[in-house]
GROMACS .gro file of C-alpha atoms in nm:
model
  501
    1MET     CA    1  -6.361  -0.077  -0.578
    2SER     CA    2  -6.122  -0.331  -0.422
    3SER     CA    3  -5.770  -0.221  -0.344
    4ARG     CA    4  -5.474  -0.397  -0.499
    5PRO     CA    5  -5.316  -0.650  -0.260
    6ALA     CA    6  -4.980  -0.553  -0.113
    7PRO     CA    7  -4.682  -0.715  -0.286
    8ARG     CA    8  -4.527  -1.016  -0.116
    9ARG     CA    9  -4.217  -0.956   0.091
   10THR     CA   10  -3.896  -1.070  -0.073
   11ILE     CA   11  -3.631  -1.237   0.140
   12ALA     CA   12  -3.284  -1.299  -0.003
   13VAL     CA   13  -3.122  -1.614   0.136
   14VAL     CA   14  -2.746  -1.595   0.098
   15LEU     CA   15  -2.593  -1.944   0.105
   16ALA     CA   16  -2.239  -1.928   0.244
   17GLY     CA   17  -2.176  -2.287   0.341
   18GLY     CA   18  -1.866  -2.355   0.129
   19THR     CA   19  -1.535  -2.451   0.289
   20GLY     CA   20  -1.278  -2.337   0.031
   21GLN     CA   21  -1.116  -2.678   0.001
   22ARG     CA   22  -1.118  -2.670  -0.380
   23ILE     CA   23  -0.921  -2.344  -0.370
   24GLY     CA   24  -0.679  -2.492  -0.117
   25LEU     CA   25  -0.761  -2.248   0.163
   26GLU     CA   26  -0.789  -2.286   0.537
   27ILE     CA   27  -1.081  -2.041   0.547
   28PRO     CA   28  -1.411  -2.056   0.357
   29LYS     CA   29  -1.384  -1.909   0.010
   30GLN     CA   30  -1.660  -1.657   0.087
   31LEU     CA   31  -1.423  -1.492   0.338
   32ILE     CA   32  -1.146  -1.437   0.082
   33LYS     CA   33  -1.090  -1.067   0.025
   34ILE     CA   34  -1.151  -0.930  -0.323
   35ALA     CA   35  -1.127  -0.557  -0.398
   36GLY     CA   36  -1.066  -0.484  -0.032
   37LYS     CA   37  -1.360  -0.676   0.118
   38PRO     CA   38  -1.458  -1.037   0.186
   39ILE     CA   39  -1.652  -1.188  -0.104
   40LEU     CA   40  -1.942  -1.242   0.137
   41GLU     CA   41  -1.959  -0.871   0.219
   42HIS     CA   42  -1.972  -0.776  -0.149
   43THR     CA   43  -2.259  -1.020  -0.202
   44LEU     CA   44  -2.454  -0.897   0.099
   45HIS     CA   45  -2.416  -0.538  -0.021
   46VAL     CA   46  -2.592  -0.632  -0.347
   47PHE     CA   47  -2.907  -0.722  -0.155
   48GLU     CA   48  -2.865  -0.440   0.097
   49ASN     CA   49  -2.881  -0.197  -0.195
   50ALA     CA   50  -3.159  -0.379  -0.381
   51PRO     CA   51  -3.491  -0.188  -0.363
   52ASP     CA   52  -3.678  -0.511  -0.438
   53VAL     CA   53  -3.539  -0.700  -0.138
   54ASP     CA   54  -3.690  -0.648   0.208
   55GLU     CA   55  -3.482  -0.882   0.421
   56VAL     CA   56  -3.168  -1.097   0.407
   57ILE     CA   57  -3.106  -1.427   0.585
   58LEU     CA   58  -2.747  -1.553   0.585
   59LEU     CA   59  -2.664  -1.925   0.614
   60MET     CA   60  -2.297  -1.960   0.708
   61THR     CA   61  -2.051  -2.245   0.751
   62PRO     CA   62  -2.111  -2.342   1.118
   63ALA     CA   63  -1.755  -2.276   1.240
   64TYR     CA   64  -1.759  -1.924   1.096
   65VAL     CA   65  -2.097  -1.790   1.204
   66GLU     CA   66  -1.940  -1.536   1.440
   67ASP     CA   67  -1.706  -1.416   1.164
   68ALA     CA   68  -2.009  -1.357   0.944
   69ARG     CA   69  -2.190  -1.168   1.220
   70ARG     CA   70  -1.889  -0.940   1.264
   71ILE     CA   71  -1.889  -0.866   0.891
   72VAL     CA   72  -2.260  -0.779   0.903
   73GLU     CA   73  -2.212  -0.554   1.206
   74ARG     CA   74  -1.905  -0.377   1.073
   75ALA     CA   75  -2.061  -0.315   0.732
   76ARG     CA   76  -2.387  -0.194   0.894
   77LEU     CA   77  -2.600  -0.426   0.681
   78GLY     CA   78  -2.942  -0.342   0.817
   79LYS     CA   79  -3.139  -0.585   0.601
   80VAL     CA   80  -2.963  -0.890   0.745
   81THR     CA   81  -3.201  -1.015   1.015
   82GLN     CA   82  -3.058  -1.360   1.082
   83VAL     CA   83  -2.714  -1.521   1.057
   84LEU     CA   84  -2.760  -1.896   1.097
   85ALA     CA   85  -2.542  -2.205   1.075
   86GLY     CA   86  -2.595  -2.389   0.749
   87GLY     CA   87  -2.647  -2.763   0.713
   88SER     CA   88  -2.412  -3.033   0.594
   89THR     CA   89  -2.568  -3.031   0.243
   90ARG     CA   90  -2.723  -2.772   0.014
   91SER     CA   91  -3.070  -2.921   0.058
   92GLU     CA   92  -3.037  -2.927   0.438
   93THR     CA   93  -2.933  -2.562   0.433
   94THR     CA   94  -3.235  -2.478   0.218
   95ARG     CA   95  -3.463  -2.647   0.471
   96ILE     CA   96  -3.314  -2.435   0.750
   97ALA     CA   97  -3.372  -2.120   0.542
   98ILE     CA   98  -3.733  -2.217   0.468
   99GLY     CA   99  -3.799  -2.261   0.838
  100ALA     CA  100  -3.632  -1.931   0.927
  101ALA     CA  101  -3.832  -1.741   0.664
  102ALA     CA  102  -4.161  -1.904   0.762
  103SER     CA  103  -4.110  -1.825   1.130
  104GLY     CA  104  -4.146  -1.454   1.064
  105LEU     CA  105  -4.474  -1.481   0.871
  106ALA     CA  106  -4.833  -1.477   0.985
  107GLU     CA  107  -5.052  -1.784   0.941
  108GLY     CA  108  -5.127  -1.834   0.571
  109GLU     CA  109  -4.891  -1.558   0.461
  110ASP     CA  110  -4.655  -1.619   0.169
  111CYS     CA  111  -4.333  -1.449   0.059
  112ASN     CA  112  -4.067  -1.465  -0.212
  113LEU     CA  113  -3.735  -1.636  -0.144
  114LEU     CA  114  -3.424  -1.569  -0.352
  115PHE     CA  115  -3.154  -1.829  -0.289
  116HIS     CA  116  -2.812  -1.694  -0.390
  117ASP     CA  117  -2.459  -1.830  -0.367
  118ALA     CA  118  -2.244  -1.612  -0.142
  119VAL     CA  119  -1.953  -1.661  -0.382
  120ARG     CA  120  -2.132  -1.486  -0.668
  121PRO     CA  121  -2.050  -1.127  -0.561
  122LEU     CA  122  -2.102  -0.963  -0.902
  123LEU     CA  123  -2.478  -1.013  -0.919
  124SER     CA  124  -2.649  -0.718  -1.091
  125GLN     CA  125  -2.951  -0.528  -0.968
  126ARG     CA  126  -3.118  -0.601  -1.302
  127VAL     CA  127  -3.118  -0.973  -1.235
  128VAL     CA  128  -3.250  -0.924  -0.881
  129ARG     CA  129  -3.528  -0.699  -1.009
  130GLU     CA  130  -3.629  -0.934  -1.290
  131CYS     CA  131  -3.639  -1.233  -1.053
  132VAL     CA  132  -3.874  -1.050  -0.817
  133GLU     CA  133  -4.090  -0.930  -1.105
  134SER     CA  134  -4.111  -1.285  -1.245
  135LEU     CA  135  -4.229  -1.418  -0.909
  136GLU     CA  136  -4.538  -1.202  -0.944
  137ARG     CA  137  -4.643  -1.428  -1.230
  138TYR     CA  138  -4.457  -1.755  -1.174
  139GLN     CA  139  -4.400  -1.971  -0.866
  140ALA     CA  140  -4.037  -2.056  -0.945
  141VAL     CA  141  -3.756  -1.873  -1.126
  142ASP     CA  142  -3.405  -1.969  -1.230
  143VAL     CA  143  -3.124  -1.753  -1.370
  144ALA     CA  144  -2.918  -1.880  -1.663
  145ILE     CA  145  -2.709  -1.771  -1.959
  146PRO     CA  146  -2.662  -1.939  -2.299
  147SER     CA  147  -2.375  -2.184  -2.314
  148SER     CA  148  -2.092  -2.049  -2.528
  149ASP     CA  149  -1.917  -2.386  -2.527
  150THR     CA  150  -2.014  -2.710  -2.690
  151VAL     CA  151  -2.115  -2.955  -2.417
  152ILE     CA  152  -2.035  -3.323  -2.464
  153VAL     CA  153  -2.155  -3.633  -2.282
  154THR     CA  154  -1.888  -3.898  -2.224
  155ARG     CA  155  -1.851  -4.249  -2.095
  156THR     CA  156  -1.539  -4.413  -1.956
  157HIS     CA  157  -1.420  -4.737  -2.117
  158GLY     CA  158  -1.182  -4.908  -1.879
  159ASP     CA  159  -0.823  -4.792  -1.904
  160ASP     CA  160  -0.882  -4.634  -2.245
  161GLY     CA  161  -1.025  -4.314  -2.094
  162GLU     CA  162  -1.334  -4.119  -2.191
  163PHE     CA  163  -1.523  -4.126  -2.520
  164ILE     CA  164  -1.804  -3.902  -2.649
  165THR     CA  165  -2.148  -4.061  -2.645
  166GLU     CA  166  -2.360  -3.755  -2.719
  167VAL     CA  167  -2.329  -3.390  -2.828
  168PRO     CA  168  -2.646  -3.203  -2.720
  169ASP     CA  169  -2.780  -2.915  -2.926
  170ARG     CA  170  -2.598  -2.612  -2.785
  171SER     CA  171  -2.879  -2.372  -2.880
  172ARG     CA  172  -3.094  -2.521  -2.605
  173LEU     CA  173  -2.826  -2.546  -2.338
  174ARG     CA  174  -2.802  -2.290  -2.058
  175ARG     CA  175  -2.553  -2.241  -1.777
  176GLY     CA  176  -2.734  -2.207  -1.449
  177GLN     CA  177  -2.655  -1.924  -1.208
  178THR     CA  178  -2.822  -1.786  -0.897
  179PRO     CA  179  -3.037  -1.647  -0.750
  180GLN     CA  180  -3.304  -1.911  -0.778
  181GLY     CA  181  -3.638  -1.765  -0.674
  182PHE     CA  182  -3.952  -1.926  -0.535
  183ARG     CA  183  -4.268  -1.848  -0.353
  184LEU     CA  184  -4.214  -1.988  -0.006
  185SER     CA  185  -4.521  -2.210  -0.031
  186THR     CA  186  -4.385  -2.365  -0.352
  187ILE     CA  187  -4.034  -2.450  -0.239
  188ARG     CA  188  -4.165  -2.577   0.094
  189ALA     CA  189  -4.410  -2.809  -0.085
  190ALA     CA  190  -4.131  -2.939  -0.310
  191TYR     CA  191  -3.908  -3.022  -0.016
  192ASP     CA  192  -4.196  -3.182   0.175
  193ARG     CA  193  -4.245  -3.423  -0.117
  194ALA     CA  194  -3.871  -3.480  -0.149
  195ALA     CA  195  -3.857  -3.582   0.218
  196ALA     CA  196  -4.060  -3.893   0.132
  197ASP     CA  197  -3.805  -4.002  -0.131
  198PRO     CA  198  -3.532  -4.223   0.023
  199PHE     CA  199  -3.309  -4.158  -0.278
  200PHE     CA  200  -3.345  -3.779  -0.271
  201GLN     CA  201  -3.036  -3.572  -0.345
  202ALA     CA  202  -2.999  -3.229  -0.501
  203THR     CA  203  -2.729  -2.969  -0.558
  204ASP     CA  204  -2.971  -2.687  -0.641
  205ASP     CA  205  -3.329  -2.595  -0.556
  206CYS     CA  206  -3.485  -2.560  -0.901
  207SER     CA  207  -3.416  -2.926  -0.968
  208VAL     CA  208  -3.621  -3.012  -0.658
  209VAL     CA  209  -3.920  -2.820  -0.794
  210VAL     CA  210  -3.877  -2.971  -1.143
  211LYS     CA  211  -3.867  -3.326  -1.003
  212TYR     CA  212  -4.126  -3.312  -0.725
  213LEU     CA  213  -4.363  -3.043  -0.857
  214PRO     CA  214  -4.358  -3.125  -1.231
  215ASP     CA  215  -4.669  -2.914  -1.300
  216VAL     CA  216  -4.499  -2.595  -1.174
  217PRO     CA  217  -4.319  -2.414  -1.459
  218VAL     CA  218  -3.977  -2.269  -1.374
  219HIS     CA  219  -3.931  -1.939  -1.555
  220VAL     CA  220  -3.579  -1.849  -1.673
  221VAL     CA  221  -3.437  -1.500  -1.624
  222THR     CA  222  -3.136  -1.412  -1.839
  223GLY     CA  223  -2.827  -1.381  -1.622
  224ASP     CA  224  -2.494  -1.202  -1.674
  225ASP     CA  225  -2.152  -1.329  -1.775
  226TYR     CA  226  -2.016  -1.127  -1.481
  227ASN     CA  227  -2.228  -1.327  -1.235
  228MET     CA  228  -1.952  -1.585  -1.193
  229LYS     CA  229  -1.907  -1.828  -0.907
  230VAL     CA  230  -1.574  -1.820  -0.726
  231THR     CA  231  -1.490  -2.189  -0.708
  232GLN     CA  232  -1.142  -2.251  -0.850
  233PRO     CA  233  -0.815  -2.068  -0.771
  234VAL     CA  234  -0.823  -1.882  -1.103
  235ASP     CA  235  -1.172  -1.752  -1.020
  236VAL     CA  236  -1.030  -1.545  -0.734
  237PHE     CA  237  -0.798  -1.365  -0.972
  238ILE     CA  238  -1.068  -1.314  -1.236
  239ALA     CA  239  -1.322  -1.187  -0.985
  240ASP     CA  240  -1.070  -0.944  -0.840
  241LYS     CA  241  -1.004  -0.799  -1.186
  242LEU     CA  242  -1.375  -0.785  -1.270
  243PHE     CA  243  -1.439  -0.592  -0.949
  244GLN     CA  244  -1.166  -0.349  -1.040
  245LEU     CA  245  -1.318  -0.293  -1.382
  246ALA     CA  246  -1.686  -0.317  -1.286
  247SER     CA  247  -1.905  -0.011  -1.318
  248HIS     CA  248  -2.083   0.114  -1.009
  249ALA     CA  249  -2.359   0.372  -1.023
  250ALA     CA  250  -2.372   0.637  -0.755
  251PRO     CA  251  -2.696   0.633  -0.556
  252ALA     CA  252  -2.929   0.904  -0.684
  253GLN     CA  253  -3.034   1.167  -0.435
  254ALA     CA  254  -3.394   1.277  -0.392
  255GLY     CA  255  -3.327   1.635  -0.499
  256GLU     CA  256  -3.232   1.974  -0.361
  257GLN     CA  257  -3.363   1.918  -0.007
  258ALA     CA  258  -3.175   1.590   0.029
  259TYR     CA  259  -2.845   1.756  -0.062
  260ARG     CA  260  -2.908   2.037   0.185
  261GLU     CA  261  -2.987   1.794   0.465
  262GLN     CA  262  -2.673   1.593   0.399
  263LEU     CA  263  -2.425   1.876   0.338
  264ALA     CA  264  -2.538   2.162   0.563
  265GLY     CA  265  -2.289   2.226   0.841
  266LYS     CA  266  -2.029   1.985   0.701
  267THR     CA  267  -1.672   2.080   0.613
  268MET     CA  268  -1.528   1.986   0.275
  269VAL     CA  269  -1.170   2.034   0.157
  270VAL     CA  270  -1.121   2.020  -0.219
  271PHE     CA  271  -0.771   1.998  -0.364
  272GLY     CA  272  -0.769   2.097  -0.729
  273GLY     CA  273  -1.054   2.338  -0.658
  274SER     CA  274  -0.937   2.626  -0.876
  275TYR     CA  275  -1.123   2.520  -1.189
  276GLY     CA  276  -1.292   2.230  -1.365
  277ILE     CA  277  -1.457   1.951  -1.167
  278GLY     CA  278  -1.301   2.056  -0.837
  279ALA     CA  279  -1.431   2.412  -0.869
  280ASP     CA  280  -1.780   2.285  -0.954
  281ILE     CA  281  -1.784   2.044  -0.659
  282SER     CA  282  -1.684   2.333  -0.433
  283ARG     CA  283  -1.944   2.573  -0.569
  284ILE     CA  284  -2.232   2.326  -0.565
  285ALA     CA  285  -2.150   2.188  -0.218
  286GLU     CA  286  -2.126   2.541  -0.080
  287GLY     CA  287  -2.461   2.623  -0.235
  288PHE     CA  288  -2.611   2.333  -0.039
  289GLY     CA  289  -2.474   2.461   0.291
  290ALA     CA  290  -2.132   2.299   0.326
  291ARG     CA  291  -1.829   2.496   0.443
  292VAL     CA  292  -1.589   2.443   0.155
  293PHE     CA  293  -1.217   2.510   0.131
  294ALA     CA  294  -1.137   2.512  -0.242
  295LEU     CA  295  -0.761   2.491  -0.287
  296GLY     CA  296  -0.554   2.514  -0.601
  297ARG     CA  297  -0.224   2.624  -0.742
  298SER     CA  298  -0.367   2.921  -0.929
  299SER     CA  299  -0.622   3.035  -0.666
  300THR     CA  300  -0.465   2.974  -0.324
  301GLY     CA  301  -0.107   2.886  -0.414
  302THR     CA  302  -0.159   2.532  -0.284
  303HIS     CA  303   0.070   2.280  -0.450
  304VAL     CA  304  -0.068   1.933  -0.382
  305GLU     CA  305   0.273   1.775  -0.437
  306ASN     CA  306   0.405   1.978  -0.142
  307LEU     CA  307   0.331   1.792   0.182
  308ASP     CA  308   0.364   2.110   0.388
  309HIS     CA  309   0.095   2.278   0.177
  310VAL     CA  310  -0.140   1.982   0.224
  311GLU     CA  311  -0.087   1.969   0.600
  312GLU     CA  312  -0.134   2.345   0.635
  313ALA     CA  313  -0.454   2.345   0.430
  314LEU     CA  314  -0.616   2.068   0.632
  315ALA     CA  315  -0.504   2.213   0.963
  316ARG     CA  316  -0.648   2.553   0.870
  317ALA     CA  317  -0.983   2.406   0.770
  318TYR     CA  318  -1.001   2.210   1.094
  319ALA     CA  319  -0.902   2.511   1.304
  320GLU     CA  320  -1.174   2.726   1.148
  321THR     CA  321  -1.460   2.474   1.158
  322GLY     CA  322  -1.363   2.212   1.415
  323ARG     CA  323  -1.424   1.924   1.174
  324ILE     CA  324  -1.345   1.784   0.831
  325ASP     CA  325  -1.609   1.555   0.680
  326TYR     CA  326  -1.498   1.524   0.319
  327VAL     CA  327  -1.162   1.547   0.145
  328VAL     CA  328  -1.168   1.554  -0.234
  329ASN     CA  329  -0.871   1.547  -0.469
  330THR     CA  330  -0.931   1.637  -0.833
  331ALA     CA  331  -0.583   1.778  -0.896
  332GLY     CA  332  -0.390   1.621  -1.182
  333VAL     CA  333  -0.164   1.688  -1.476
  334LEU     CA  334  -0.193   1.538  -1.823
  335ARG     CA  335   0.109   1.562  -2.047
  336VAL     CA  336   0.080   1.405  -2.392
  337GLY     CA  337   0.385   1.259  -2.564
  338ARG     CA  338   0.609   0.957  -2.604
  339LEU     CA  339   0.777   0.846  -2.284
  340ASP     CA  340   1.121   0.815  -2.448
  341GLU     CA  341   1.093   1.180  -2.549
  342THR     CA  342   0.976   1.305  -2.209
  343ASP     CA  343   1.220   1.502  -1.996
  344ASN     CA  344   1.293   1.434  -1.630
  345ASP     CA  345   1.106   1.739  -1.499
  346THR     CA  346   0.785   1.636  -1.676
  347ILE     CA  347   0.813   1.282  -1.544
  348ARG     CA  348   0.875   1.407  -1.192
  349GLU     CA  349   0.578   1.643  -1.209
  350ALA     CA  350   0.343   1.366  -1.330
  351LEU     CA  351   0.447   1.127  -1.057
  352GLU     CA  352   0.438   1.387  -0.781
  353VAL     CA  353   0.103   1.544  -0.872
  354ASN     CA  354  -0.083   1.235  -0.993
  355TYR     CA  355   0.045   0.980  -0.741
  356LEU     CA  356   0.251   1.116  -0.453
  357ALA     CA  357   0.005   1.402  -0.386
  358PRO     CA  358  -0.301   1.174  -0.340
  359VAL     CA  359  -0.093   0.951  -0.111
  360ASN     CA  360   0.005   1.248   0.104
  361ILE     CA  361  -0.349   1.388   0.101
  362ALA     CA  362  -0.480   1.050   0.214
  363ARG     CA  363  -0.240   0.997   0.502
  364THR     CA  364  -0.272   1.357   0.621
  365SER     CA  365  -0.653   1.341   0.605
  366TYR     CA  366  -0.677   1.025   0.812
  367LYS     CA  367  -0.681   1.182   1.158
  368TYR     CA  368  -0.950   1.431   1.059
  369LEU     CA  369  -1.175   1.188   0.875
  370SER     CA  370  -1.154   0.929   1.152
  371GLU     CA  371  -1.314   1.183   1.387
  372THR     CA  372  -1.616   1.241   1.162
  373ARG     CA  373  -1.625   0.896   0.997
  374GLY     CA  374  -1.597   1.093   0.677
  375GLN     CA  375  -1.493   1.019   0.322
  376LEU     CA  376  -1.193   1.058   0.095
  377LEU     CA  377  -1.281   1.094  -0.272
  378LEU     CA  378  -1.019   1.039  -0.542
  379PHE     CA  379  -1.042   1.057  -0.920
  380THR     CA  380  -0.924   0.821  -1.188
  381SER     CA  381  -0.966   0.812  -1.565
  382SER     CA  382  -1.112   0.562  -1.811
  383SER     CA  383  -0.753   0.505  -1.923
  384TYR     CA  384  -0.683   0.317  -1.597
  385THR     CA  385  -0.817  -0.006  -1.750
  386ARG     CA  386  -0.553  -0.010  -2.021
  387GLY     CA  387  -0.245   0.204  -2.068
  388ARG     CA  388  -0.283   0.450  -2.355
  389ALA     CA  389  -0.005   0.538  -2.597
  390GLU     CA  390   0.119   0.897  -2.577
  391TYR     CA  391   0.010   0.942  -2.215
  392SER     CA  392   0.153   0.641  -2.037
  393LEU     CA  393   0.241   0.833  -1.720
  394TYR     CA  394  -0.113   0.964  -1.680
  395SER     CA  395  -0.288   0.630  -1.741
  396SER     CA  396  -0.053   0.435  -1.514
  397THR     CA  397  -0.089   0.678  -1.224
  398LYS     CA  398  -0.467   0.670  -1.266
  399ALA     CA  399  -0.457   0.291  -1.241
  400ALA     CA  400  -0.270   0.341  -0.914
  401MET     CA  401  -0.563   0.553  -0.784
  402VAL     CA  402  -0.797   0.256  -0.820
  403ASN     CA  403  -0.567   0.028  -0.622
  404LEU     CA  404  -0.511   0.299  -0.361
  405THR     CA  405  -0.887   0.346  -0.322
  406GLN     CA  406  -0.960  -0.021  -0.273
  407ALA     CA  407  -0.666  -0.072  -0.037
  408LEU     CA  408  -0.752   0.226   0.184
  409ALA     CA  409  -1.121   0.138   0.192
  410ASP     CA  410  -1.021  -0.192   0.348
  411GLU     CA  411  -0.747  -0.046   0.566
  412TRP     CA  412  -0.972   0.224   0.712
  413ALA     CA  413  -1.298   0.030   0.731
  414GLU     CA  414  -1.263  -0.026   1.106
  415ASP     CA  415  -1.229   0.351   1.152
  416GLY     CA  416  -1.549   0.421   0.960
  417ILE     CA  417  -1.371   0.616   0.686
  418ARG     CA  418  -1.513   0.566   0.338
  419VAL     CA  419  -1.285   0.585   0.035
  420ASN     CA  420  -1.417   0.600  -0.320
  421CYS     CA  421  -1.294   0.690  -0.666
  422VAL     CA  422  -1.486   0.865  -0.946
  423ASN     CA  423  -1.412   0.761  -1.302
  424PRO     CA  424  -1.558   1.016  -1.546
  425GLU     CA  425  -1.558   0.969  -1.919
  426ARG     CA  426  -1.406   1.245  -2.129
  427THR     CA  427  -1.498   1.570  -1.955
  428ALA     CA  428  -1.483   1.931  -2.069
  429THR     CA  429  -1.217   2.072  -1.837
  430PRO     CA  430  -0.931   2.317  -1.889
  431MET     CA  431  -0.681   2.033  -1.836
  432ARG     CA  432  -0.834   1.832  -2.119
  433THR     CA  433  -0.854   2.132  -2.350
  434LYS     CA  434  -0.488   2.210  -2.286
  435ALA     CA  435  -0.389   1.852  -2.373
  436PHE     CA  436  -0.619   1.785  -2.670
  437GLY     CA  437  -0.743   2.122  -2.791
  438GLN     CA  438  -1.105   2.206  -2.868
  439GLU     CA  439  -1.337   1.906  -2.909
  440PRO     CA  440  -1.708   1.886  -2.994
  441SER     CA  441  -1.896   1.972  -2.675
  442SER     CA  442  -2.157   1.708  -2.753
  443SER     CA  443  -1.891   1.439  -2.710
  444LEU     CA  444  -1.789   1.548  -2.360
  445LEU     CA  445  -1.937   1.535  -2.012
  446THR     CA  446  -1.985   1.868  -1.840
  447SER     CA  447  -1.780   1.922  -1.528
  448GLU     CA  448  -2.103   2.017  -1.344
  449SER     CA  449  -2.257   1.674  -1.408
  450VAL     CA  450  -1.944   1.500  -1.281
  451ALA     CA  451  -1.943   1.728  -0.977
  452LEU     CA  452  -2.301   1.645  -0.883
  453THR     CA  453  -2.240   1.272  -0.922
  454SER     CA  454  -1.935   1.317  -0.697
  455LEU     CA  455  -2.160   1.471  -0.433
  456ASP     CA  456  -2.393   1.171  -0.463
  457VAL     CA  457  -2.098   0.951  -0.377
  458LEU     CA  458  -1.983   1.173  -0.091
  459VAL     CA  459  -2.319   1.164   0.089
  460SER     CA  460  -2.363   0.789   0.035
  461ASP     CA  461  -2.249   0.495   0.246
  462MET     CA  462  -2.044   0.352  -0.041
  463THR     CA  463  -1.681   0.262   0.013
  464GLY     CA  464  -1.414   0.093  -0.196
  465HIS     CA  465  -1.594   0.160  -0.523
  466VAL     CA  466  -1.493   0.297  -0.860
  467ILE     CA  467  -1.795   0.494  -0.981
  468ASP     CA  468  -1.829   0.546  -1.355
  469VAL     CA  469  -1.980   0.871  -1.482
  470ARG     CA  470  -2.097   0.841  -1.840
  471LYS     CA  471  -2.248   1.090  -2.075
  472GLN     CA  472  -2.555   0.877  -2.132
  473ASP     CA  473  -2.608   0.625  -1.855
  474PRO     CA  474  -2.882   0.379  -1.961
  475THR     CA  475  -2.949   0.294  -1.595
  476THR     CA  476  -3.060   0.649  -1.519
  477THR     CA  477  -3.434   0.697  -1.541
  478PRO     CA  478  -3.598   1.016  -1.671
  479ALA     CA  479  -3.716   1.090  -1.317
  480GLN     CA  480  -3.362   1.063  -1.184
  481ARG     CA  481  -3.231   1.286  -1.460
  482SER     CA  482  -3.497   1.549  -1.393
  483GLY     CA  483  -3.419   1.545  -1.021
  484PHE     CA  484  -3.050   1.570  -1.098
  485GLU     CA  485  -3.104   1.865  -1.331
  486ALA     CA  486  -3.340   2.041  -1.091
  487ALA     CA  487  -3.094   2.017  -0.803
  488LEU     CA  488  -2.809   2.142  -1.019
  489ALA     CA  489  -3.015   2.429  -1.159
  490SER     CA  490  -3.126   2.533  -0.812
  491VAL     CA  491  -2.780   2.564  -0.668
  492LEU     CA  492  -2.633   2.728  -0.977
  493ILE     CA  493  -2.909   2.990  -0.982
  494GLN     CA  494  -2.858   3.058  -0.611
  495THR     CA  495  -2.482   3.085  -0.657
  496THR     CA  496  -2.525   3.329  -0.946
  497GLU     CA  497  -2.760   3.545  -0.738
  498ASP     CA  498  -2.519   3.546  -0.444
  499GLN     CA  499  -2.241   3.664  -0.670
  500GLY     CA  500  -2.461   3.938  -0.810
  501VAL     CA  501  -2.425   3.817  -1.168
   0.00000   0.00000   0.00000
């Protein structure tokens, strides 16, 4: 019985040859910072985290190759094997990439190439996966979405301006995106034929295959509206907002043993650890071997809005263990009511606990986390995307947590400190019950599930992300759910036994 051949390697080629002139910048547009990081870094992270991609080759604007290499080094992007100067045209850059990819292959070996614009940082893992899967069957793949606009063809008539000459059927029109995927042998053959054409010019690679290899079908993978290209000044603003609102899934851990390996011997300080999500994070992390300091107003008399309390708590944890690897803040207050009817004490409490406290926790934690290259984990709420009537103070301070997370992730990147923010949907916690009364349990997340997802984030390399936790996440496979549940059950059983319950 013959064995199944090994799958072809997939190399992502990130094309970062733009200059930023259309945006009116002195630096290439791929180096503009969005959500705390250069656009280029966001894009490279997509492929770094893609299970279907084996290697990344970066083609950069020649004058900024060293800048790109520094980004790769700082972000610890292990899949990036080459950072090369791009050509003067898109097609010349593609030729350089083809040569670089081919140089690492054995004689007669083929691979998949995914050509992607560096200034499309919101590419989804679904699209990457479907492109690679399609290349198992087809030699060339494009990514496109249906056109929502009517497209017109015009002709200019002297000084009278433009006039419509044709209105194509919109149902057949698609807006092209990237990546564009090819088997190396296919795209190389297309460019070899194009080289013999003295009138050759192209702005994308699929058109080269369509023109010079007309017998090769180009399969279309459905793209995403989010997969926008940052080209015009307004695109920078839109992309920044999309990043702020985009959902990020925490990397799933392999199970109980993985948590133990990551957390054993580490020190975690949890503010808001008396009950709810904070208490569950503390209990589960301790069950996996971490030394946890769970702090709260009702359990340890720790008031997060009091800077002295925060400083004392962190100093005590450091004195007892000699390190602090993780600082988590789940403390918060939710007061429901009209703002014009809210008294000064309630307003002061909301601002101090929900905003000033995280700021003080962050700045006090810095010196400890910089030693361990650790992580600060904050919490927001789904109300951060739009202010909600009757709890305007809560929703506005939670929006501030997102901006604080992204700013600090950038500010502390050189120090190796990761900063992330968890955004759970409605969760069964005492704070929520106090604000809204009893609700159907089936409509709420459990605090344990949010806690375990928080641990996934803490032991990951993620930084600068807002991680959504939803009651039913369609991206979670049954295997991931079973591993999640097994790990949670294991630590909860062990904790119960230790407490003699």
